């Protein structure tokens, strides 16, 4: 399969090049040349398949030309080593719990898949691949854990000193093995600048092979389509799959774009909803047809604090830029922190189901927009314990931190301190094995 750039000013590339480059040279996002429609019989039998089985079939449609079946099956099965259950919250509303992976958030799926794919590309082990990733918290933990122990790949996680939460910090500083945490004496933007400098440094490139694990990478976002099929399968099994509405708490719009790919492949979804926090750029686009990026504002659902969603270009491309088509297929919603708190608490008190602030936006949009006869699924993108202080303050409760999160907190922190100027970081990388 070849991949083209949404800006159409760069040549098509192979899967390998799309994954290693991340962004196209013309700064567009890579898209697969064809999106295959899955056969009717797949959807007829889907409720009798496991998540791993059905995901392999979806993966084959994207990656089957590039990766031999047995290897692709191994990659998919290893990626999805945890369940993704659709849990009933009330009569017609289900929560697709994407937090059962190692770092308790949906980004585990894409990060684990990408790690295994890069490991496969490098299976003959001629040269190590080094992944540089700058993080303000969550991406670093998903990428580091996704790549942990993958042969032929070394990960450097750059994070701003004192600016990530203690829980987040342990998730990438205690791992050891092929993961190195780099503690930057600066802010997140300094981390990003160091990574950008490294990518432009030809001297460094001749010493080591470097790549990014940014969320716009095709190997991170396409695998997120798997669990949309998984949700459908679970609802079909209980006779609730007709008139399905899927609501996605959205920031950079990678997650919902993967769902739209699923729909293009034939997944019977009536309608999608993108739920925003106060960062309402997409919501306003739906209403007005004008796309006006603006600086992000901080909210309770901070992983969605995005003022210029990077995957908007992919959404536009999927619909040939038609605002009419986009707004007829995707609904919008935007919620203030007060509304998020109120809904999180109301649902917890009424049903006993505890959501995180991101999933709460998804729930509320379904509650407001579902029509009679429809079933709604919202993506519960993280475990509420990841936001323990905020969630406890809202409910007055005490969320239990799952054992796998506590385990990180018992580990020993190890990191390499660097300054915010490039020379120190460069010296460090040049001293590492290439
Ligand atoms: C990253 C993230 C989101 C936003 O996902 P996008 O793909 O950027 O739209 C939502 N919730 C949580 C918990 C996240 O970590």
mmCIF file of C-alpha atoms in Angstrom, residues 40 55 112 142 163 190 214 327 365 399 434:
data_model
loop_
_atom_site.group_PDB
_atom_site.id
_atom_site.type_symbol
_atom_site.label_atom_id
_atom_site.label_comp_id
_atom_site.label_asym_id
_atom_site.label_seq_id
_atom_site.Cartn_x
_atom_site.Cartn_y
_atom_site.Cartn_z
ATOM 1 C CA UNK A 40 -20.615 -8.362 4.346
ATOM 2 C CA UNK A 55 -8.679 -6.662 14.518
ATOM 3 C CA UNK A 112 2.110 -0.695 21.067
ATOM 4 C CA UNK A 142 2.252 5.339 26.252
ATOM 5 C CA UNK A 163 6.247 19.902 34.943
ATOM 6 C CA UNK A 190 11.986 23.294 24.912
ATOM 7 C CA UNK A 214 4.276 11.428 17.058
ATOM 8 C CA UNK A 327 -21.367 18.059 9.278
ATOM 9 C CA UNK A 365 -22.867 14.599 24.266
ATOM 10 C CA UNK A 399 -10.490 6.533 43.431
ATOM 11 C CA UNK A 434 24.125 4.513 17.191
#
